[in-house]
Every structure is written in structure tokens, then in C-alpha cells.
Amino acid sequence: MKTTLVAVIVLLASAANALAQPNQRLPEGVVDHRDIDYVGDGHERHTLDLFLPPGEAESPRPLVIWIHGGAWLGGDKNNCPALFLLRDGYAVASINYRLSQHTTFPAQSHDCKAAIRWLRSHAEEYQLDADHFGVWGASAGGHLVALLGTSGDVEELEGDLGTTDVSSRVQAVCDYFGPSDFPNIAAHCTEISRLNHAAADSPEAKLLGGSIEDMLEEAIAVSPTTYVSEDDPPFLIVHGDADPIVPVQQSEVLHEALEATEVESELIIIAGGGHGGFGEQDPREEVREFFNRHLKPASDE
């Protein structure tokens, strides 16, 4: 049975809460900068939080940027699940972006890239390593981080918000169960699927401004698989094989496209895993090792 959009939002919120660690305590000495306006226009969604690990940095710190999920119509930067990386010497940022009720795609891409450009342009101020930025996101956030990884040189997805004279490229991508191939997402659904992605009121339709069938050109443009190229950064992709919202095939086709282009990609499929909330199966240690491998200079490993 297909799920109503309201029920989907509740389910997605539950998945986000399962990934996050509500009311988690920051390590002692962490410096947090909240609600930074990364565009400068005062929009309530153009804000990010930046967390710096304790102590003086002997060298610039690698940065991991969390992008939240919520079907592009809900969620926020609070309860960032990447904060555990602070104990490993990473700086961590968590960003908000405009939702589909504010504006349609590609605004969400423009916002994410603007946030990265702001962080890179302020790297010296916050002792960030501008050459080692990673991104991590889940569900809709997984889609957006995958898009950041594959569209580093795509002008129409860059936008002109805020700081524009630095790169928005990232050096590592961790994609938790994000959709990657919008034109084929409905075809990938099985008997366990609880969402009609082809419907005129689906989350994808709200993001695109119409159903995938009616907005096929936009559906192609929003898909990370469209832009895969040999200069993309390494990917770690995680997906449950019993996901009732985003079919696991969406991660499989992205992984296959990256490998075909000889981009480093690792796909972890969680047996019996749903839409997040993997519990003890959540491969956080693999996430840590992935970022260590690609964001930390060899001398720091």
C-alpha cells in the first residue's frame, strides 16, 4: 500500500532522528558558531552551524559538512550525526538549505554550493583545511551530497549566491540512501515500496515543480548520475536493501556509474535495513575510516 505524503514526512523524520543523536553532548572545549548566514541575504534557511574541535590546531583541520534529509520539504541542521568526528580532529558543519515549499530545484544545489564556498572562503579564519572538505548526507541530503560530488564543474548548478570566487568542489562524499536517478526511481520500486514517486504530489514532484513524467528534463538535471565523470571525488554509499522509500537500486546505479568511470566508490548494503535507523548495523566506523583515508594528510593518519 502506498503511503500518504504526510505519513512519508513522519517516516523520514523518524529516520533522521534515528541517524542523529538528539541532545548529544559536545566534547568539552568544542567551539560552536551557530546560525551563520552563508549568503548574507537574511533568508531563514541560508544558515549553517560550524563546530571546531577542542584545542589549538597545529595545522588546518579537515572539514565534514552534514546535509540533512527530509524529502526536500522538511528537516533542519539540528542534531547533526557527524559530530562524533570532532573527537578525531575534524571540524564539522551542518547546513540548512531552502526547501521545496520555498523554491524548486536547482535552488537547493545553489544553496549547498554557496555554503561550501562560504566555508572555503573563511578557512583561514576558522583554521579549516580548504583542500580537504567532505560531505555527508542522508535521504534527500544523500541526494544533495551526491550531486555536490558529481557536479563540481556544472555551471547551472553552481548559482551566484554569496561568495563566488572560490570552488565548491568537495574531496569526499558519504551518501546515505539518497536518490540518484530520478527518471528511473519509480521503475526501481518493488512490493515493499511505500511511496509513489511518479505521483504529482510526490516529494520529487514538489522539488521539480511537477511530476517526473511532466518534468523529465528537470528530472535528468537533478540526478547525480547525469554528471558522473572521472574527476569526481571518492564515494562511500550506504543503503538498506529493505528501504521502503528510496529503492536500493538507486544507490546501486550510482555506484556502478562511478565505478564505470573509474571513480573510487564503495557500496555498503545493509541486509534488512530500512530508510535509515540501522542501529548496530550503522557503519559509522567505516564512515570514520573513509573520511580519514581521504581527508587527513598522510602524516596525520
PDB file of C-alpha atoms in Angstrom:
ATOM      1  CA  MET A   1       0.000   0.000   0.000  1.00  0.00           C
ATOM      2  CA  LYS A   2       1.335   3.444  -0.910  1.00  0.00           C
ATOM      3  CA  THR A   3       1.912   5.914   1.876  1.00  0.00           C
ATOM      4  CA  THR A   4       0.432   9.406   2.007  1.00  0.00           C
ATOM      5  CA  LEU A   5       2.823  12.323   1.787  1.00  0.00           C
ATOM      6  CA  VAL A   6       2.126  13.291   5.410  1.00  0.00           C
ATOM      7  CA  ALA A   7       2.991   9.758   6.563  1.00  0.00           C
ATOM      8  CA  VAL A   8       6.151   9.850   4.462  1.00  0.00           C
ATOM      9  CA  ILE A   9       7.259  13.055   6.165  1.00  0.00           C
ATOM     10  CA  VAL A  10       6.734  11.406   9.568  1.00  0.00           C
ATOM     11  CA  LEU A  11       8.685   8.338   8.447  1.00  0.00           C
ATOM     12  CA  LEU A  12      11.523  10.465   7.093  1.00  0.00           C
ATOM     13  CA  ALA A  13      11.670  12.463  10.298  1.00  0.00           C
ATOM     14  CA  SER A  14      11.915   9.218  12.254  1.00  0.00           C
ATOM     15  CA  ALA A  15      14.762   8.070  10.004  1.00  0.00           C
ATOM     16  CA  ALA A  16      16.591  11.350  10.567  1.00  0.00           C
ATOM     17  CA  ASN A  17      16.161  11.085  14.331  1.00  0.00           C
ATOM     18  CA  ALA A  18      17.455   7.516  14.273  1.00  0.00           C
ATOM     19  CA  LEU A  19      20.611   8.666  12.484  1.00  0.00           C
ATOM     20  CA  ALA A  20      21.105  11.684  14.709  1.00  0.00           C
ATOM     21  CA  GLN A  21      21.853  11.683  18.410  1.00  0.00           C
ATOM     22  CA  PRO A  22      19.322  14.102  19.912  1.00  0.00           C
ATOM     23  CA  ASN A  23      20.606  16.152  22.828  1.00  0.00           C
ATOM     24  CA  GLN A  24      24.079  14.737  22.337  1.00  0.00           C
ATOM     25  CA  ARG A  25      26.700  16.487  24.399  1.00  0.00           C
ATOM     26  CA  LEU A  26      29.534  18.182  22.608  1.00  0.00           C
ATOM     27  CA  PRO A  27      33.038  17.207  23.723  1.00  0.00           C
ATOM     28  CA  GLU A  28      34.402  19.610  26.314  1.00  0.00           C
ATOM     29  CA  GLY A  29      36.174  22.536  24.725  1.00  0.00           C
ATOM     30  CA  VAL A  30      34.345  22.423  21.383  1.00  0.00           C
ATOM     31  CA  VAL A  31      33.740  25.896  19.958  1.00  0.00           C
ATOM     32  CA  ASP A  32      30.428  26.232  18.159  1.00  0.00           C
ATOM     33  CA  HIS A  33      29.336  29.020  15.835  1.00  0.00           C
ATOM     34  CA  ARG A  34      25.580  28.884  15.289  1.00  0.00           C
ATOM     35  CA  ASP A  35      23.259  30.269  12.634  1.00  0.00           C
ATOM     36  CA  ILE A  36      25.900  31.770  10.375  1.00  0.00           C
ATOM     37  CA  ASP A  37      24.305  33.426   7.343  1.00  0.00           C
ATOM     38  CA  TYR A  38      26.347  31.947   4.499  1.00  0.00           C
ATOM     39  CA  VAL A  39      24.753  34.064   1.761  1.00  0.00           C
ATOM     40  CA  GLY A  40      24.252  37.371   3.532  1.00  0.00           C
ATOM     41  CA  ASP A  41      20.662  37.862   2.434  1.00  0.00           C
ATOM     42  CA  GLY A  42      18.984  37.061   5.746  1.00  0.00           C
ATOM     43  CA  HIS A  43      16.907  34.151   4.408  1.00  0.00           C
ATOM     44  CA  GLU A  44      15.999  31.927   7.355  1.00  0.00           C
ATOM     45  CA  ARG A  45      17.274  28.826   5.548  1.00  0.00           C
ATOM     46  CA  HIS A  46      20.623  30.291   4.480  1.00  0.00           C
ATOM     47  CA  THR A  47      22.287  29.386   7.756  1.00  0.00           C
ATOM     48  CA  LEU A  48      24.873  26.898   8.955  1.00  0.00           C
ATOM     49  CA  ASP A  49      26.422  25.784  12.224  1.00  0.00           C
ATOM     50  CA  LEU A  50      30.175  25.274  12.487  1.00  0.00           C
ATOM     51  CA  PHE A  51      31.812  23.200  15.225  1.00  0.00           C
ATOM     52  CA  LEU A  52      35.539  23.297  15.910  1.00  0.00           C
ATOM     53  CA  PRO A  53      37.285  20.583  17.940  1.00  0.00           C
ATOM     54  CA  PRO A  54      38.933  21.398  21.268  1.00  0.00           C
ATOM     55  CA  GLY A  55      42.379  22.927  21.491  1.00  0.00           C
ATOM     56  CA  GLU A  56      44.561  24.957  19.212  1.00  0.00           C
ATOM     57  CA  ALA A  57      45.006  23.495  15.747  1.00  0.00           C
ATOM     58  CA  GLU A  58      48.604  22.601  14.947  1.00  0.00           C
ATOM     59  CA  SER A  59      47.588  22.566  11.294  1.00  0.00           C
ATOM     60  CA  PRO A  60      44.361  23.375   9.398  1.00  0.00           C
ATOM     61  CA  ARG A  61      41.574  20.933  10.207  1.00  0.00           C
ATOM     62  CA  PRO A  62      39.725  18.827   7.618  1.00  0.00           C
ATOM     63  CA  LEU A  63      36.009  19.609   7.479  1.00  0.00           C
ATOM     64  CA  VAL A  64      32.979  17.330   7.182  1.00  0.00           C
ATOM     65  CA  ILE A  65      29.735  19.045   6.152  1.00  0.00           C
ATOM     66  CA  TRP A  66      26.428  17.395   7.088  1.00  0.00           C
ATOM     67  CA  ILE A  67      23.384  17.962   4.817  1.00  0.00           C
ATOM     68  CA  HIS A  68      20.097  16.893   6.362  1.00  0.00           C
ATOM     69  CA  GLY A  69      17.292  14.901   4.772  1.00  0.00           C
ATOM     70  CA  GLY A  70      13.538  15.299   4.908  1.00  0.00           C
ATOM     71  CA  ALA A  71      12.239  14.836   1.342  1.00  0.00           C
ATOM     72  CA  TRP A  72      13.465  18.337   0.424  1.00  0.00           C
ATOM     73  CA  LEU A  73      10.443  19.699   2.318  1.00  0.00           C
ATOM     74  CA  GLY A  74      11.391  19.209   5.954  1.00  0.00           C
ATOM     75  CA  GLY A  75      14.283  18.770   8.344  1.00  0.00           C
ATOM     76  CA  ASP A  76      16.974  21.133   9.566  1.00  0.00           C
ATOM     77  CA  LYS A  77      20.603  21.363  10.637  1.00  0.00           C
ATOM     78  CA  ASN A  78      19.990  20.440  14.288  1.00  0.00           C
ATOM     79  CA  ASN A  79      21.099  17.129  15.850  1.00  0.00           C
ATOM     80  CA  CYS A  80      23.900  16.668  13.344  1.00  0.00           C
ATOM     81  CA  PRO A  81      25.038  12.996  13.383  1.00  0.00           C
ATOM     82  CA  ALA A  82      28.542  13.905  12.178  1.00  0.00           C
ATOM     83  CA  LEU A  83      29.520  15.497  15.487  1.00  0.00           C
ATOM     84  CA  PHE A  84      31.250  12.310  16.677  1.00  0.00           C
ATOM     85  CA  LEU A  85      34.015  13.185  14.196  1.00  0.00           C
ATOM     86  CA  LEU A  86      35.003  16.160  16.360  1.00  0.00           C
ATOM     87  CA  ARG A  87      36.847  13.709  18.614  1.00  0.00           C
ATOM     88  CA  ASP A  88      39.014  12.770  15.638  1.00  0.00           C
ATOM     89  CA  GLY A  89      40.122  16.336  14.999  1.00  0.00           C
ATOM     90  CA  TYR A  90      37.614  17.208  12.299  1.00  0.00           C
ATOM     91  CA  ALA A  91      35.743  20.461  12.103  1.00  0.00           C
ATOM     92  CA  VAL A  92      32.060  19.778  11.394  1.00  0.00           C
ATOM     93  CA  ALA A  93      29.470  21.986   9.711  1.00  0.00           C
ATOM     94  CA  SER A  94      25.731  21.400   9.406  1.00  0.00           C
ATOM     95  CA  ILE A  95      23.753  23.426   6.895  1.00  0.00           C
ATOM     96  CA  ASN A  96      20.204  24.424   6.122  1.00  0.00           C
ATOM     97  CA  TYR A  97      19.004  24.985   2.565  1.00  0.00           C
ATOM     98  CA  ARG A  98      15.777  26.222   1.018  1.00  0.00           C
ATOM     99  CA  LEU A  99      13.045  23.599   0.934  1.00  0.00           C
ATOM    100  CA  SER A 100      10.700  22.791  -1.943  1.00  0.00           C
ATOM    101  CA  GLN A 101       7.929  24.947  -0.443  1.00  0.00           C
ATOM    102  CA  HIS A 102      10.321  27.907  -0.715  1.00  0.00           C
ATOM    103  CA  THR A 103      11.538  27.260  -4.252  1.00  0.00           C
ATOM    104  CA  THR A 104      12.159  24.449  -6.716  1.00  0.00           C
ATOM    105  CA  PHE A 105      15.381  22.897  -7.976  1.00  0.00           C
ATOM    106  CA  PRO A 106      18.158  23.937  -8.667  1.00  0.00           C
ATOM    107  CA  ALA A 107      17.916  26.321  -5.689  1.00  0.00           C
ATOM    108  CA  GLN A 108      18.833  23.516  -3.279  1.00  0.00           C
ATOM    109  CA  SER A 109      22.041  22.846  -5.211  1.00  0.00           C
ATOM    110  CA  HIS A 110      22.817  26.565  -5.322  1.00  0.00           C
ATOM    111  CA  ASP A 111      22.404  26.784  -1.544  1.00  0.00           C
ATOM    112  CA  CYS A 112      24.639  23.809  -0.748  1.00  0.00           C
ATOM    113  CA  LYS A 113      27.363  25.061  -3.053  1.00  0.00           C
ATOM    114  CA  ALA A 114      27.083  28.573  -1.592  1.00  0.00           C
ATOM    115  CA  ALA A 115      27.566  27.136   1.901  1.00  0.00           C
ATOM    116  CA  ILE A 116      30.684  25.273   0.806  1.00  0.00           C
ATOM    117  CA  ARG A 117      32.082  28.377  -0.887  1.00  0.00           C
ATOM    118  CA  TRP A 118      31.485  30.399   2.294  1.00  0.00           C
ATOM    119  CA  LEU A 119      33.264  27.805   4.407  1.00  0.00           C
ATOM    120  CA  ARG A 120      36.189  27.641   1.998  1.00  0.00           C
ATOM    121  CA  SER A 121      36.484  31.432   1.814  1.00  0.00           C
ATOM    122  CA  HIS A 122      36.627  31.553   5.645  1.00  0.00           C
ATOM    123  CA  ALA A 123      39.003  28.612   6.002  1.00  0.00           C
ATOM    124  CA  GLU A 124      41.892  30.682   7.343  1.00  0.00           C
ATOM    125  CA  GLU A 125      39.678  32.409   9.928  1.00  0.00           C
ATOM    126  CA  TYR A 126      38.452  29.094  11.340  1.00  0.00           C
ATOM    127  CA  GLN A 127      41.647  27.080  10.709  1.00  0.00           C
ATOM    128  CA  LEU A 128      39.989  24.799   8.170  1.00  0.00           C
ATOM    129  CA  ASP A 129      41.871  22.808   5.549  1.00  0.00           C
ATOM    130  CA  ALA A 130      40.328  24.211   2.376  1.00  0.00           C
ATOM    131  CA  ASP A 131      41.743  21.335   0.328  1.00  0.00           C
ATOM    132  CA  HIS A 132      40.050  18.638   2.413  1.00  0.00           C
ATOM    133  CA  PHE A 133      36.276  19.153   2.566  1.00  0.00           C
ATOM    134  CA  GLY A 134      33.995  16.124   2.818  1.00  0.00           C
ATOM    135  CA  VAL A 135      30.203  15.955   2.693  1.00  0.00           C
ATOM    136  CA  TRP A 136      27.784  13.512   4.313  1.00  0.00           C
ATOM    137  CA  GLY A 137      24.011  13.389   3.993  1.00  0.00           C
ATOM    138  CA  ALA A 138      21.032  11.068   4.266  1.00  0.00           C
ATOM    139  CA  SER A 139      17.981  10.595   2.045  1.00  0.00           C
ATOM    140  CA  ALA A 140      17.347  13.987   0.399  1.00  0.00           C
ATOM    141  CA  GLY A 141      20.643  15.038   1.960  1.00  0.00           C
ATOM    142  CA  GLY A 142      22.246  11.964   0.438  1.00  0.00           C
ATOM    143  CA  HIS A 143      20.966  13.103  -2.938  1.00  0.00           C
ATOM    144  CA  LEU A 144      22.391  16.591  -2.421  1.00  0.00           C
ATOM    145  CA  VAL A 145      25.841  15.394  -1.326  1.00  0.00           C
ATOM    146  CA  ALA A 146      25.985  13.002  -4.292  1.00  0.00           C
ATOM    147  CA  LEU A 147      25.072  15.899  -6.550  1.00  0.00           C
ATOM    148  CA  LEU A 148      27.847  18.004  -4.996  1.00  0.00           C
ATOM    149  CA  GLY A 149      30.274  15.202  -5.712  1.00  0.00           C
ATOM    150  CA  THR A 150      29.377  14.712  -9.361  1.00  0.00           C
ATOM    151  CA  SER A 151      28.574  18.282 -10.437  1.00  0.00           C
ATOM    152  CA  GLY A 152      31.747  20.090  -9.449  1.00  0.00           C
ATOM    153  CA  ASP A 153      32.084  21.681 -12.881  1.00  0.00           C
ATOM    154  CA  VAL A 154      28.401  22.165 -13.780  1.00  0.00           C
ATOM    155  CA  GLU A 155      27.780  25.894 -14.044  1.00  0.00           C
ATOM    156  CA  GLU A 156      23.977  25.794 -13.969  1.00  0.00           C
ATOM    157  CA  LEU A 157      24.042  24.027 -10.593  1.00  0.00           C
ATOM    158  CA  GLU A 158      26.563  26.463  -9.099  1.00  0.00           C
ATOM    159  CA  GLY A 159      24.443  29.577  -8.722  1.00  0.00           C
ATOM    160  CA  ASP A 160      25.713  33.037  -7.819  1.00  0.00           C
ATOM    161  CA  LEU A 161      24.744  33.294  -4.141  1.00  0.00           C
ATOM    162  CA  GLY A 162      27.138  34.771  -1.615  1.00  0.00           C
ATOM    163  CA  THR A 163      30.840  34.174  -2.179  1.00  0.00           C
ATOM    164  CA  THR A 164      31.518  33.275  -5.804  1.00  0.00           C
ATOM    165  CA  ASP A 165      35.287  33.465  -6.237  1.00  0.00           C
ATOM    166  CA  VAL A 166      36.200  30.094  -4.667  1.00  0.00           C
ATOM    167  CA  SER A 167      35.497  26.485  -5.591  1.00  0.00           C
ATOM    168  CA  SER A 168      32.521  24.477  -4.331  1.00  0.00           C
ATOM    169  CA  ARG A 169      34.200  21.145  -5.069  1.00  0.00           C
ATOM    170  CA  VAL A 170      34.439  18.544  -2.325  1.00  0.00           C
ATOM    171  CA  GLN A 171      37.068  15.871  -1.782  1.00  0.00           C
ATOM    172  CA  ALA A 172      34.967  13.007  -0.356  1.00  0.00           C
ATOM    173  CA  VAL A 173      31.257  12.073  -0.387  1.00  0.00           C
ATOM    174  CA  CYS A 174      29.336   9.853   2.034  1.00  0.00           C
ATOM    175  CA  ASP A 175      25.842   9.237   0.650  1.00  0.00           C
ATOM    176  CA  TYR A 176      23.319   7.504   2.915  1.00  0.00           C
ATOM    177  CA  PHE A 177      20.384   6.163   0.837  1.00  0.00           C
ATOM    178  CA  GLY A 178      19.929   9.187  -1.409  1.00  0.00           C
ATOM    179  CA  PRO A 179      18.029   9.020  -4.723  1.00  0.00           C
ATOM    180  CA  SER A 180      20.378   9.350  -7.676  1.00  0.00           C
ATOM    181  CA  ASP A 181      18.455   8.553 -10.880  1.00  0.00           C
ATOM    182  CA  PHE A 182      15.108  10.362 -10.815  1.00  0.00           C
ATOM    183  CA  PRO A 183      13.776   9.259 -14.240  1.00  0.00           C
ATOM    184  CA  ASN A 184      14.016   5.598 -13.166  1.00  0.00           C
ATOM    185  CA  ILE A 185      13.127   5.778  -9.478  1.00  0.00           C
ATOM    186  CA  ALA A 186       9.524   4.652  -9.988  1.00  0.00           C
ATOM    187  CA  ALA A 187      10.671   1.710 -12.111  1.00  0.00           C
ATOM    188  CA  HIS A 188      13.009   0.643  -9.292  1.00  0.00           C
ATOM    189  CA  CYS A 189      10.162   0.373  -6.783  1.00  0.00           C
ATOM    190  CA  THR A 190       9.066  -3.080  -5.611  1.00  0.00           C
ATOM    191  CA  GLU A 191       6.287  -4.543  -3.476  1.00  0.00           C
ATOM    192  CA  ILE A 192       7.925  -3.095  -0.339  1.00  0.00           C
ATOM    193  CA  SER A 193       7.814   0.479  -1.664  1.00  0.00           C
ATOM    194  CA  ARG A 194       5.527   2.817   0.233  1.00  0.00           C
ATOM    195  CA  LEU A 195       5.787   5.915  -1.930  1.00  0.00           C
ATOM    196  CA  ASN A 196       4.530   6.594  -5.452  1.00  0.00           C
ATOM    197  CA  HIS A 197       7.453   8.568  -6.846  1.00  0.00           C
ATOM    198  CA  ALA A 198       5.604   9.177 -10.118  1.00  0.00           C
ATOM    199  CA  ALA A 199       2.694  10.969  -8.430  1.00  0.00           C
ATOM    200  CA  ALA A 200       2.026  14.646  -8.963  1.00  0.00           C
ATOM    201  CA  ASP A 201       2.287  15.259  -5.204  1.00  0.00           C
ATOM    202  CA  SER A 202       5.407  13.170  -4.544  1.00  0.00           C
ATOM    203  CA  PRO A 203       8.438  14.764  -2.865  1.00  0.00           C
ATOM    204  CA  GLU A 204      10.224  14.636  -6.228  1.00  0.00           C
ATOM    205  CA  ALA A 205       7.347  16.465  -7.914  1.00  0.00           C
ATOM    206  CA  LYS A 206       7.402  19.178  -5.269  1.00  0.00           C
ATOM    207  CA  LEU A 207      11.155  19.562  -5.784  1.00  0.00           C
ATOM    208  CA  LEU A 208      10.887  19.724  -9.585  1.00  0.00           C
ATOM    209  CA  GLY A 209       7.654  21.712  -9.853  1.00  0.00           C
ATOM    210  CA  GLY A 210       5.717  18.849 -11.478  1.00  0.00           C
ATOM    211  CA  SER A 211       5.699  15.089 -11.832  1.00  0.00           C
ATOM    212  CA  ILE A 212       8.822  13.339 -13.088  1.00  0.00           C
ATOM    213  CA  GLU A 213       6.984  12.431 -16.295  1.00  0.00           C
ATOM    214  CA  ASP A 214       5.992  16.045 -16.932  1.00  0.00           C
ATOM    215  CA  MET A 215       9.379  17.435 -15.875  1.00  0.00           C
ATOM    216  CA  LEU A 216      11.662  14.839 -17.438  1.00  0.00           C
ATOM    217  CA  GLU A 217      14.362  17.323 -18.448  1.00  0.00           C
ATOM    218  CA  GLU A 218      14.488  18.656 -14.893  1.00  0.00           C
ATOM    219  CA  ALA A 219      14.463  15.088 -13.523  1.00  0.00           C
ATOM    220  CA  ILE A 220      17.565  14.336 -15.563  1.00  0.00           C
ATOM    221  CA  ALA A 221      19.203  17.587 -14.428  1.00  0.00           C
ATOM    222  CA  VAL A 222      18.575  16.827 -10.730  1.00  0.00           C
ATOM    223  CA  SER A 223      20.087  13.326 -10.940  1.00  0.00           C
ATOM    224  CA  PRO A 224      23.675  12.837  -9.690  1.00  0.00           C
ATOM    225  CA  THR A 225      24.136  10.007 -12.216  1.00  0.00           C
ATOM    226  CA  THR A 226      23.787  12.561 -15.027  1.00  0.00           C
ATOM    227  CA  TYR A 227      27.103  14.219 -14.182  1.00  0.00           C
ATOM    228  CA  VAL A 228      29.404  11.344 -13.219  1.00  0.00           C
ATOM    229  CA  SER A 229      32.911  11.966 -14.591  1.00  0.00           C
ATOM    230  CA  GLU A 230      36.414  10.711 -13.959  1.00  0.00           C
ATOM    231  CA  ASP A 231      37.406  13.712 -11.822  1.00  0.00           C
ATOM    232  CA  ASP A 232      34.710  13.085  -9.205  1.00  0.00           C
ATOM    233  CA  PRO A 233      35.845  12.544  -5.585  1.00  0.00           C
ATOM    234  CA  PRO A 234      35.669   9.138  -3.865  1.00  0.00           C
ATOM    235  CA  PHE A 235      32.265   7.958  -2.646  1.00  0.00           C
ATOM    236  CA  LEU A 236      31.036   5.831   0.233  1.00  0.00           C
ATOM    237  CA  ILE A 237      27.396   4.826  -0.348  1.00  0.00           C
ATOM    238  CA  VAL A 238      25.207   3.159   2.307  1.00  0.00           C
ATOM    239  CA  HIS A 239      21.715   1.772   1.700  1.00  0.00           C
ATOM    240  CA  GLY A 240      19.364  -0.756   3.280  1.00  0.00           C
ATOM    241  CA  ASP A 241      18.064  -3.472   0.980  1.00  0.00           C
ATOM    242  CA  ALA A 242      14.594  -3.196   2.571  1.00  0.00           C
ATOM    243  CA  ASP A 243      14.289   0.586   2.165  1.00  0.00           C
ATOM    244  CA  PRO A 244      10.574   1.307   1.572  1.00  0.00           C
ATOM    245  CA  ILE A 245      11.110   4.922   0.458  1.00  0.00           C
ATOM    246  CA  VAL A 246      14.215   5.088  -1.756  1.00  0.00           C
ATOM    247  CA  PRO A 247      14.831   1.806  -3.608  1.00  0.00           C
ATOM    248  CA  VAL A 248      18.288   0.336  -3.034  1.00  0.00           C
ATOM    249  CA  GLN A 249      18.729   0.207  -6.827  1.00  0.00           C
ATOM    250  CA  GLN A 250      19.162   3.982  -6.744  1.00  0.00           C
ATOM    251  CA  SER A 251      22.442   3.545  -4.877  1.00  0.00           C
ATOM    252  CA  GLU A 252      23.450   0.573  -6.988  1.00  0.00           C
ATOM    253  CA  VAL A 253      23.166   2.507 -10.258  1.00  0.00           C
ATOM    254  CA  LEU A 254      25.184   5.423  -8.864  1.00  0.00           C
ATOM    255  CA  HIS A 255      27.867   3.053  -7.600  1.00  0.00           C
ATOM    256  CA  GLU A 256      28.005   1.297 -10.982  1.00  0.00           C
ATOM    257  CA  ALA A 257      28.246   4.613 -12.856  1.00  0.00           C
ATOM    258  CA  LEU A 258      31.106   5.785 -10.639  1.00  0.00           C
ATOM    259  CA  GLU A 259      32.993   2.517 -10.996  1.00  0.00           C
ATOM    260  CA  ALA A 260      32.486   2.534 -14.774  1.00  0.00           C
ATOM    261  CA  THR A 261      34.168   5.937 -14.847  1.00  0.00           C
ATOM    262  CA  GLU A 262      36.957   4.645 -12.576  1.00  0.00           C
ATOM    263  CA  VAL A 263      35.933   6.832  -9.657  1.00  0.00           C
ATOM    264  CA  GLU A 264      36.600   5.165  -6.299  1.00  0.00           C
ATOM    265  CA  SER A 265      33.275   4.019  -4.869  1.00  0.00           C
ATOM    266  CA  GLU A 266      32.354   1.678  -2.031  1.00  0.00           C
ATOM    267  CA  LEU A 267      28.762   0.467  -1.643  1.00  0.00           C
ATOM    268  CA  ILE A 268      27.636  -0.936   1.712  1.00  0.00           C
ATOM    269  CA  ILE A 269      24.235  -2.627   1.584  1.00  0.00           C
ATOM    270  CA  ILE A 270      22.641  -3.181   4.995  1.00  0.00           C
ATOM    271  CA  ALA A 271      20.777  -6.512   4.993  1.00  0.00           C
ATOM    272  CA  GLY A 272      17.212  -5.886   6.140  1.00  0.00           C
ATOM    273  CA  GLY A 273      17.933  -2.178   6.548  1.00  0.00           C
ATOM    274  CA  GLY A 274      15.118   0.289   6.028  1.00  0.00           C
ATOM    275  CA  HIS A 275      15.216   4.013   5.376  1.00  0.00           C
ATOM    276  CA  GLY A 276      17.880   4.781   7.969  1.00  0.00           C
ATOM    277  CA  GLY A 277      17.854   3.760  11.598  1.00  0.00           C
ATOM    278  CA  PHE A 278      20.363   0.951  11.048  1.00  0.00           C
ATOM    279  CA  GLY A 279      21.075   0.545  14.756  1.00  0.00           C
ATOM    280  CA  GLU A 280      24.109  -1.624  15.455  1.00  0.00           C
ATOM    281  CA  GLN A 281      24.492  -2.179  11.706  1.00  0.00           C
ATOM    282  CA  ASP A 282      25.144   1.520  11.081  1.00  0.00           C
ATOM    283  CA  PRO A 283      28.674   1.573   9.600  1.00  0.00           C
ATOM    284  CA  ARG A 284      29.917   4.659  11.420  1.00  0.00           C
ATOM    285  CA  GLU A 285      33.380   3.208  11.817  1.00  0.00           C
ATOM    286  CA  GLU A 286      33.536   2.726   8.049  1.00  0.00           C
ATOM    287  CA  VAL A 287      32.425   6.354   7.656  1.00  0.00           C
ATOM    288  CA  ARG A 288      35.193   7.469  10.005  1.00  0.00           C
ATOM    289  CA  GLU A 289      37.786   5.385   8.159  1.00  0.00           C
ATOM    290  CA  PHE A 290      36.560   6.670   4.791  1.00  0.00           C
ATOM    291  CA  PHE A 291      36.977  10.299   5.796  1.00  0.00           C
ATOM    292  CA  ASN A 292      40.324   9.569   7.478  1.00  0.00           C
ATOM    293  CA  ARG A 293      41.572   7.985   4.282  1.00  0.00           C
ATOM    294  CA  HIS A 294      40.566  10.843   2.025  1.00  0.00           C
ATOM    295  CA  LEU A 295      40.605  13.985   4.160  1.00  0.00           C
ATOM    296  CA  LYS A 296      43.542  13.593   6.505  1.00  0.00           C
ATOM    297  CA  PRO A 297      47.082  14.188   5.268  1.00  0.00           C
ATOM    298  CA  ALA A 298      49.186  11.020   5.369  1.00  0.00           C
ATOM    299  CA  SER A 299      51.335  12.399   8.194  1.00  0.00           C
ATOM    300  CA  ASP A 300      48.216  12.721  10.429  1.00  0.00           C
ATOM    301  CA  GLU A 301      46.816   9.237   9.905  1.00  0.00           C
TER     302      GLU A 301
END
